[in-house]
Amino acid sequence: MTRFEDEIGGLALELAWSLWSELGVNGVARRHDWQAIDLEPLLLYTAWIGPEDKRLQARSIEWSIANFRIASAIRMRNLARQASRSTRGSFGRYAATVKEHANAPWPASGNPLARVRSGAEPAPDLRRPSLLQLRLRALVGVSARSEVLRLLLADPERPQSVGQLAESAAYGKGSVAQSLDMLTMAGFVQVHPFGNRLVYRLARPVEVRLALQWLPAAFPDWAPIFRIVESLAGYARRSSSSTAARVARLRTLLTAIDDDVRRLGIAGQVPKAIGSASISEFERWALTYVSDLSGRSRLSPAGPVGENAHVA
């Protein structure tokens, strides 16, 4: 194992542990109390990284068994389609384990993992700012409507289309459109024509924020973030002796993560593969990026999550 691989792997685990600490799983200090958690991408990420830390795997499964009702099986299924083949396989078994012990309607595949009981996990404290998503679900149900509200709260001044909201919500456009219609009827959302489409924004953001209280300072787009971290870890594991092979491998990685870094608005920050010197430059960037994500350095709410992260 190279030092780069060891450091990336350790930081990826620190990120997972800190996010689960926000959900009530004790293990490490809470480092993401000011960032909004997104449960379903975290579940897929944990299924991928869980084999590297059996304690994390066991405790997150126990939490999921106890709290499966506040997770969205629809979002899991939709997000799994965007995941790597290995993550889909790992998540299928992870979900099968929860389904076997909680009769949860999760999209399971493959054989369940062996359950390692670690004691009852505490219920998540929905008053935590980081758990706004779960608080909204407690109020309006585990639905596209709660995800739409979360996304509109993340950036209340920016009008968004059905397509934009559906991509981030990981629900179908039909479900998102129906949710927007209902929220518009209720007076929570305004709709405006913009070119040949309609865009939506909160009608009374101040009142909604006051009613919800305990809001996070930032709303990271966790699904692409986790995919990038997984890709970086995979790159770190595949060592090559020749410089030419390493540059070629870096180019392959950059192509694989291109859509996600663009979605996050950080494409300009990622070093290019233009020669042997770019390898060390890229690896320094990768370590800094994942270190910042892990919360090892307490950053301002602008944080490491990208220019397109929404700061409240």
Short mmCIF file of C-alpha atoms in Angstrom, two decimals:
data_model
loop_
_atom_site.label_atom_id
_atom_site.label_comp_id
_atom_site.label_asym_id
_atom_site.label_seq_id
_atom_site.Cartn_x
_atom_site.Cartn_y
_atom_site.Cartn_z
CA MET A 1 0.00 0.00 0.00
CA THR A 2 1.37 3.41 -0.96
CA ARG A 3 1.26 6.39 1.36
CA PHE A 4 -1.17 8.12 -1.00
CA GLU A 5 -3.52 5.13 -0.94
CA ASP A 6 -3.33 4.91 2.85
CA GLU A 7 -4.08 8.61 3.33
CA ILE A 8 -6.95 8.74 0.85
CA GLY A 9 -8.51 5.62 2.38
CA GLY A 10 -8.18 6.97 5.90
CA LEU A 11 -9.72 10.32 4.99
CA ALA A 12 -12.59 8.62 3.15
CA LEU A 13 -13.37 6.67 6.33
CA GLU A 14 -13.14 9.79 8.49
CA LEU A 15 -15.70 11.44 6.23
CA ALA A 16 -18.11 8.53 6.61
CA TRP A 17 -17.70 8.34 10.39
CA SER A 18 -18.28 12.07 10.87
CA LEU A 19 -21.46 12.03 8.80
CA TRP A 20 -22.79 9.01 10.70
CA SER A 21 -21.96 10.81 13.95
CA GLU A 22 -24.39 13.52 12.87
CA LEU A 23 -27.03 10.80 12.53
CA GLY A 24 -26.38 9.65 16.09
CA VAL A 25 -23.84 6.86 15.58
CA ASN A 26 -21.13 7.55 18.13
CA GLY A 27 -17.62 6.92 16.92
CA VAL A 28 -15.77 10.14 16.21
CA ALA A 29 -16.21 13.82 16.87
CA ARG A 30 -18.93 15.53 14.87
CA ARG A 31 -17.27 17.59 12.14
CA HIS A 32 -20.25 18.24 9.86
CA ASP A 33 -22.74 19.86 12.20
CA TRP A 34 -23.02 22.89 9.87
CA GLN A 35 -23.53 20.89 6.66
CA ALA A 36 -26.79 19.31 5.53
CA ILE A 37 -26.62 15.50 5.42
CA ASP A 38 -28.14 13.58 2.50
CA LEU A 39 -29.04 10.12 3.75
CA GLU A 40 -29.38 7.97 0.62
CA PRO A 41 -26.04 8.93 -1.01
CA LEU A 42 -24.44 8.31 2.39
CA LEU A 43 -25.95 4.82 2.52
CA LEU A 44 -24.47 3.93 -0.86
CA TYR A 45 -21.11 5.42 0.13
CA THR A 46 -21.14 3.44 3.37
CA ALA A 47 -21.97 0.22 1.55
CA TRP A 48 -18.93 0.83 -0.65
CA ILE A 49 -16.49 1.74 2.14
CA GLY A 50 -17.95 -0.48 4.86
CA PRO A 51 -15.74 -3.52 4.14
CA GLU A 52 -12.74 -1.34 5.08
CA ASP A 53 -14.17 -0.77 8.57
CA LYS A 54 -16.41 -3.52 9.89
CA ARG A 55 -17.37 -1.46 12.94
CA LEU A 56 -18.71 1.33 10.74
CA GLN A 57 -20.50 -1.20 8.58
CA ALA A 58 -22.11 -2.93 11.57
CA ARG A 59 -23.17 0.25 13.35
CA SER A 60 -24.60 1.89 10.25
CA ILE A 61 -26.59 -1.27 9.51
CA GLU A 62 -27.98 -1.29 13.05
CA TRP A 63 -28.96 2.37 12.65
CA SER A 64 -30.61 1.59 9.32
CA ILE A 65 -32.57 -1.33 10.77
CA ALA A 66 -33.89 0.93 13.54
CA ASN A 67 -34.62 3.92 11.28
CA PHE A 68 -35.42 2.46 7.87
CA ARG A 69 -38.77 4.28 7.74
CA ILE A 70 -37.09 7.67 7.28
CA ALA A 71 -35.08 6.51 4.27
CA SER A 72 -36.34 6.65 0.69
CA ALA A 73 -36.20 3.38 -1.23
CA ILE A 74 -37.03 5.28 -4.42
CA ARG A 75 -34.00 7.54 -4.05
CA MET A 76 -31.78 4.57 -3.22
CA ARG A 77 -32.88 2.82 -6.39
CA ASN A 78 -32.37 5.90 -8.56
CA LEU A 79 -28.98 6.76 -7.05
CA ALA A 80 -27.79 3.16 -7.33
CA ARG A 81 -28.29 3.36 -11.09
CA GLN A 82 -25.68 6.14 -11.18
CA ALA A 83 -23.21 4.26 -8.96
CA SER A 84 -20.31 2.08 -10.03
CA ARG A 85 -20.92 -1.63 -10.51
CA SER A 86 -18.99 -2.49 -7.35
CA THR A 87 -20.96 0.00 -5.27
CA ARG A 88 -24.26 -1.30 -6.65
CA GLY A 89 -23.25 -4.81 -5.66
CA SER A 90 -22.13 -3.76 -2.18
CA PHE A 91 -25.26 -1.74 -1.64
CA GLY A 92 -27.48 -4.60 -2.79
CA ARG A 93 -26.09 -6.79 0.01
CA TYR A 94 -26.20 -3.93 2.53
CA ALA A 95 -29.86 -3.27 1.68
CA ALA A 96 -30.59 -7.01 1.78
CA THR A 97 -29.28 -7.10 5.35
CA VAL A 98 -31.55 -4.26 6.45
CA LYS A 99 -34.49 -5.78 4.58
CA GLU A 100 -33.99 -9.18 6.21
CA HIS A 101 -34.01 -7.82 9.76
CA ALA A 102 -36.46 -4.93 9.45
CA ASN A 103 -38.74 -6.00 6.60
CA ALA A 104 -37.76 -2.75 4.92
CA PRO A 105 -38.76 -2.21 1.27
CA TRP A 106 -35.18 -1.39 0.29
CA PRO A 107 -33.86 -2.32 -3.20
CA ALA A 108 -31.91 -5.38 -2.12
CA SER A 109 -29.90 -7.79 -4.25
CA GLY A 110 -27.53 -10.59 -3.39
CA ASN A 111 -27.06 -12.35 -0.08
CA PRO A 112 -27.41 -10.40 3.17
CA LEU A 113 -24.29 -9.63 5.15
CA ALA A 114 -23.76 -11.31 8.50
CA ARG A 115 -25.35 -9.10 11.12
CA VAL A 116 -22.99 -8.03 13.89
CA ARG A 117 -25.07 -6.56 16.69
CA SER A 118 -23.40 -3.54 18.21
CA GLY A 119 -26.17 -2.50 20.57
CA ALA A 120 -29.12 -0.23 19.93
CA GLU A 121 -28.22 2.94 18.09
CA PRO A 122 -29.85 6.13 19.39
CA ALA A 123 -32.57 7.77 17.36
CA PRO A 124 -31.30 10.72 15.32
CA ASP A 125 -31.80 14.13 16.89
CA LEU A 126 -33.85 15.87 14.22
CA ARG A 127 -33.21 19.25 15.82
CA ARG A 128 -29.64 19.15 14.55
CA PRO A 129 -29.17 21.57 11.65
CA SER A 130 -27.39 18.87 9.66
CA LEU A 131 -30.52 16.69 9.76
CA LEU A 132 -32.87 19.14 8.07
CA GLN A 133 -33.66 16.50 5.44
CA LEU A 134 -34.96 14.09 8.06
CA ARG A 135 -36.87 16.84 9.87
CA LEU A 136 -38.66 17.70 6.63
CA ARG A 137 -39.49 14.02 6.14
CA ALA A 138 -40.95 13.88 9.63
CA LEU A 139 -43.16 16.85 8.71
CA VAL A 140 -44.32 16.04 5.16
CA GLY A 141 -43.31 12.41 4.68
CA VAL A 142 -40.55 10.57 2.87
CA SER A 143 -41.40 11.92 -0.55
CA ALA A 144 -40.37 14.02 -3.49
CA ARG A 145 -42.11 16.92 -1.76
CA SER A 146 -39.69 16.91 1.18
CA GLU A 147 -36.70 16.76 -1.19
CA VAL A 148 -38.04 19.65 -3.25
CA LEU A 149 -38.47 21.74 -0.11
CA ARG A 150 -34.92 20.92 0.97
CA LEU A 151 -33.48 21.93 -2.39
CA LEU A 152 -35.47 25.16 -2.54
CA LEU A 153 -34.39 26.02 1.00
CA ALA A 154 -30.77 25.40 0.03
CA ASP A 155 -30.87 28.22 -2.51
CA PRO A 156 -34.11 30.18 -1.98
CA GLU A 157 -33.24 33.03 -4.34
CA ARG A 158 -32.40 30.84 -7.35
CA PRO A 159 -35.30 29.81 -9.58
CA GLN A 160 -35.01 26.15 -10.58
CA SER A 161 -36.70 24.06 -13.23
CA VAL A 162 -38.37 20.69 -12.78
CA GLY A 163 -35.41 19.01 -14.49
CA GLN A 164 -32.84 20.67 -12.24
CA LEU A 165 -34.75 19.76 -9.11
CA ALA A 166 -35.38 16.19 -10.27
CA GLU A 167 -31.66 15.57 -10.87
CA SER A 168 -30.69 16.72 -7.38
CA ALA A 169 -33.72 15.18 -5.68
CA ALA A 170 -33.15 11.75 -7.29
CA TYR A 171 -36.86 11.48 -8.01
CA GLY A 172 -38.56 11.30 -11.39
CA LYS A 173 -39.64 14.48 -13.13
CA GLY A 174 -43.30 13.50 -12.81
CA SER A 175 -43.08 13.16 -9.03
CA VAL A 176 -41.19 16.44 -8.72
CA ALA A 177 -43.65 18.29 -10.97
CA GLN A 178 -46.59 16.98 -8.94
CA SER A 179 -44.89 18.04 -5.70
CA LEU A 180 -44.26 21.52 -7.07
CA ASP A 181 -47.91 21.81 -8.13
CA MET A 182 -49.07 20.92 -4.63
CA LEU A 183 -46.60 23.28 -2.95
CA THR A 184 -47.65 26.06 -5.33
CA MET A 185 -51.31 25.47 -4.49
CA ALA A 186 -50.42 25.66 -0.80
CA GLY A 187 -48.66 28.99 -1.32
CA PHE A 188 -45.17 27.77 -0.41
CA VAL A 189 -43.75 27.96 -3.93
CA GLN A 190 -43.94 30.55 -6.71
CA VAL A 191 -43.81 29.59 -10.37
CA HIS A 192 -42.54 31.88 -13.14
CA PRO A 193 -42.09 31.44 -16.90
CA PHE A 194 -38.47 31.52 -18.05
CA GLY A 195 -38.06 31.16 -21.78
CA ASN A 196 -39.92 28.04 -22.84
CA ARG A 197 -40.04 26.48 -19.37
CA LEU A 198 -41.29 27.14 -15.86
CA VAL A 199 -39.03 27.80 -12.90
CA TYR A 200 -39.81 27.61 -9.19
CA ARG A 201 -38.65 29.23 -5.97
CA LEU A 202 -39.90 29.53 -2.41
CA ALA A 203 -42.69 32.06 -2.04
CA ARG A 204 -41.94 32.96 1.59
CA PRO A 205 -38.42 31.74 2.37
CA VAL A 206 -38.02 33.80 5.54
CA GLU A 207 -41.20 32.42 7.09
CA VAL A 208 -40.33 28.85 6.11
CA ARG A 209 -36.85 29.15 7.57
CA LEU A 210 -38.20 30.61 10.81
CA ALA A 211 -40.75 27.82 11.09
CA LEU A 212 -38.16 25.08 10.59
CA GLN A 213 -35.41 26.62 12.77
CA TRP A 214 -32.01 24.92 13.21
CA LEU A 215 -30.93 25.21 9.57
CA PRO A 216 -27.50 24.17 8.26
CA ALA A 217 -25.07 26.73 6.91
CA ALA A 218 -24.27 24.76 3.74
CA PHE A 219 -25.97 22.19 1.52
CA PRO A 220 -23.30 20.05 -0.17
CA ASP A 221 -24.26 18.01 -3.22
CA TRP A 222 -23.17 14.73 -1.65
CA ALA A 223 -23.96 12.26 -4.44
CA PRO A 224 -21.25 13.50 -6.86
CA ILE A 225 -18.89 14.17 -3.95
CA PHE A 226 -19.06 10.54 -2.85
CA ARG A 227 -18.59 9.29 -6.41
CA ILE A 228 -15.45 11.42 -6.74
CA VAL A 229 -14.04 10.14 -3.44
CA GLU A 230 -14.69 6.55 -4.52
CA SER A 231 -12.94 7.20 -7.85
CA LEU A 232 -9.96 8.79 -6.09
CA ALA A 233 -9.66 5.79 -3.78
CA GLY A 234 -9.79 3.44 -6.76
CA TYR A 235 -7.09 5.43 -8.52
CA ALA A 236 -4.91 5.31 -5.39
CA ARG A 237 -5.21 1.52 -5.16
CA ARG A 238 -4.07 0.87 -8.74
CA SER A 239 -0.37 1.61 -8.58
CA SER A 240 1.79 1.60 -11.71
CA SER A 241 5.55 1.62 -11.88
CA SER A 242 6.06 3.51 -15.13
CA THR A 243 5.40 7.23 -15.41
CA ALA A 244 3.61 6.83 -18.72
CA ALA A 245 1.20 4.30 -17.22
CA ARG A 246 0.48 6.58 -14.25
CA VAL A 247 -0.26 9.54 -16.52
CA ALA A 248 -2.56 7.37 -18.63
CA ARG A 249 -4.35 6.17 -15.50
CA LEU A 250 -4.76 9.75 -14.32
CA ARG A 251 -6.29 10.73 -17.66
CA THR A 252 -8.76 7.86 -17.35
CA LEU A 253 -9.70 9.02 -13.86
CA LEU A 254 -10.19 12.63 -14.94
CA THR A 255 -12.51 11.50 -17.71
CA ALA A 256 -14.50 9.37 -15.25
CA ILE A 257 -15.06 12.21 -12.77
CA ASP A 258 -15.53 15.00 -15.31
CA ASP A 259 -19.33 15.17 -15.10
CA ASP A 260 -19.27 15.22 -11.31
CA VAL A 261 -16.60 17.90 -10.94
CA ARG A 262 -18.53 20.03 -13.42
CA ARG A 263 -21.74 19.49 -11.48
CA LEU A 264 -19.94 20.65 -8.33
CA GLY A 265 -18.41 23.64 -10.10
CA ILE A 266 -14.81 22.64 -9.29
CA ALA A 267 -13.58 21.62 -12.74
CA GLY A 268 -11.20 24.57 -12.83
CA GLN A 269 -9.56 23.46 -9.58
CA VAL A 270 -8.66 19.95 -10.71
CA PRO A 271 -5.12 19.62 -12.16
CA LYS A 272 -4.86 18.29 -15.70
CA ALA A 273 -2.87 15.25 -16.81
CA ILE A 274 -0.28 16.93 -19.02
CA GLY A 275 2.92 15.18 -17.99
CA SER A 276 4.77 13.45 -15.19
CA ALA A 277 4.75 16.55 -12.97
CA SER A 278 0.96 16.57 -13.05
CA ILE A 279 0.82 13.29 -11.10
CA SER A 280 2.18 14.74 -7.86
CA GLU A 281 0.21 17.95 -8.40
CA PHE A 282 -3.02 16.00 -8.79
CA GLU A 283 -2.34 13.77 -5.80
CA ARG A 284 -1.69 16.82 -3.61
CA TRP A 285 -4.98 18.29 -4.77
CA ALA A 286 -6.80 15.01 -4.12
CA LEU A 287 -5.45 14.75 -0.56
CA THR A 288 -6.39 18.34 0.20
CA TYR A 289 -9.84 17.90 -1.29
CA VAL A 290 -10.70 14.74 0.65
CA SER A 291 -9.10 16.10 3.83
CA ASP A 292 -11.29 19.18 3.64
CA LEU A 293 -14.35 17.04 2.94
CA SER A 294 -13.61 14.87 5.96
CA GLY A 295 -13.80 17.90 8.21
CA ARG A 296 -10.26 17.44 9.46
CA SER A 297 -9.83 21.18 8.95
CA ARG A 298 -12.80 23.19 10.17
CA LEU A 299 -13.54 25.28 7.13
CA SER A 300 -15.94 28.13 6.61
CA PRO A 301 -19.38 27.18 5.25
CA ALA A 302 -18.06 27.73 1.72
CA GLY A 303 -15.98 24.67 2.53
CA PRO A 304 -14.48 22.15 0.17
CA VAL A 305 -17.67 21.02 -1.44
CA GLY A 306 -17.49 23.14 -4.57
CA GLU A 307 -18.61 26.42 -6.00
CA ASN A 308 -22.10 25.03 -6.58
CA ALA A 309 -22.59 24.06 -2.94
CA HIS A 310 -25.41 26.14 -1.55
CA VAL A 311 -24.56 28.33 1.43
CA ALA A 312 -27.50 29.51 3.47
#
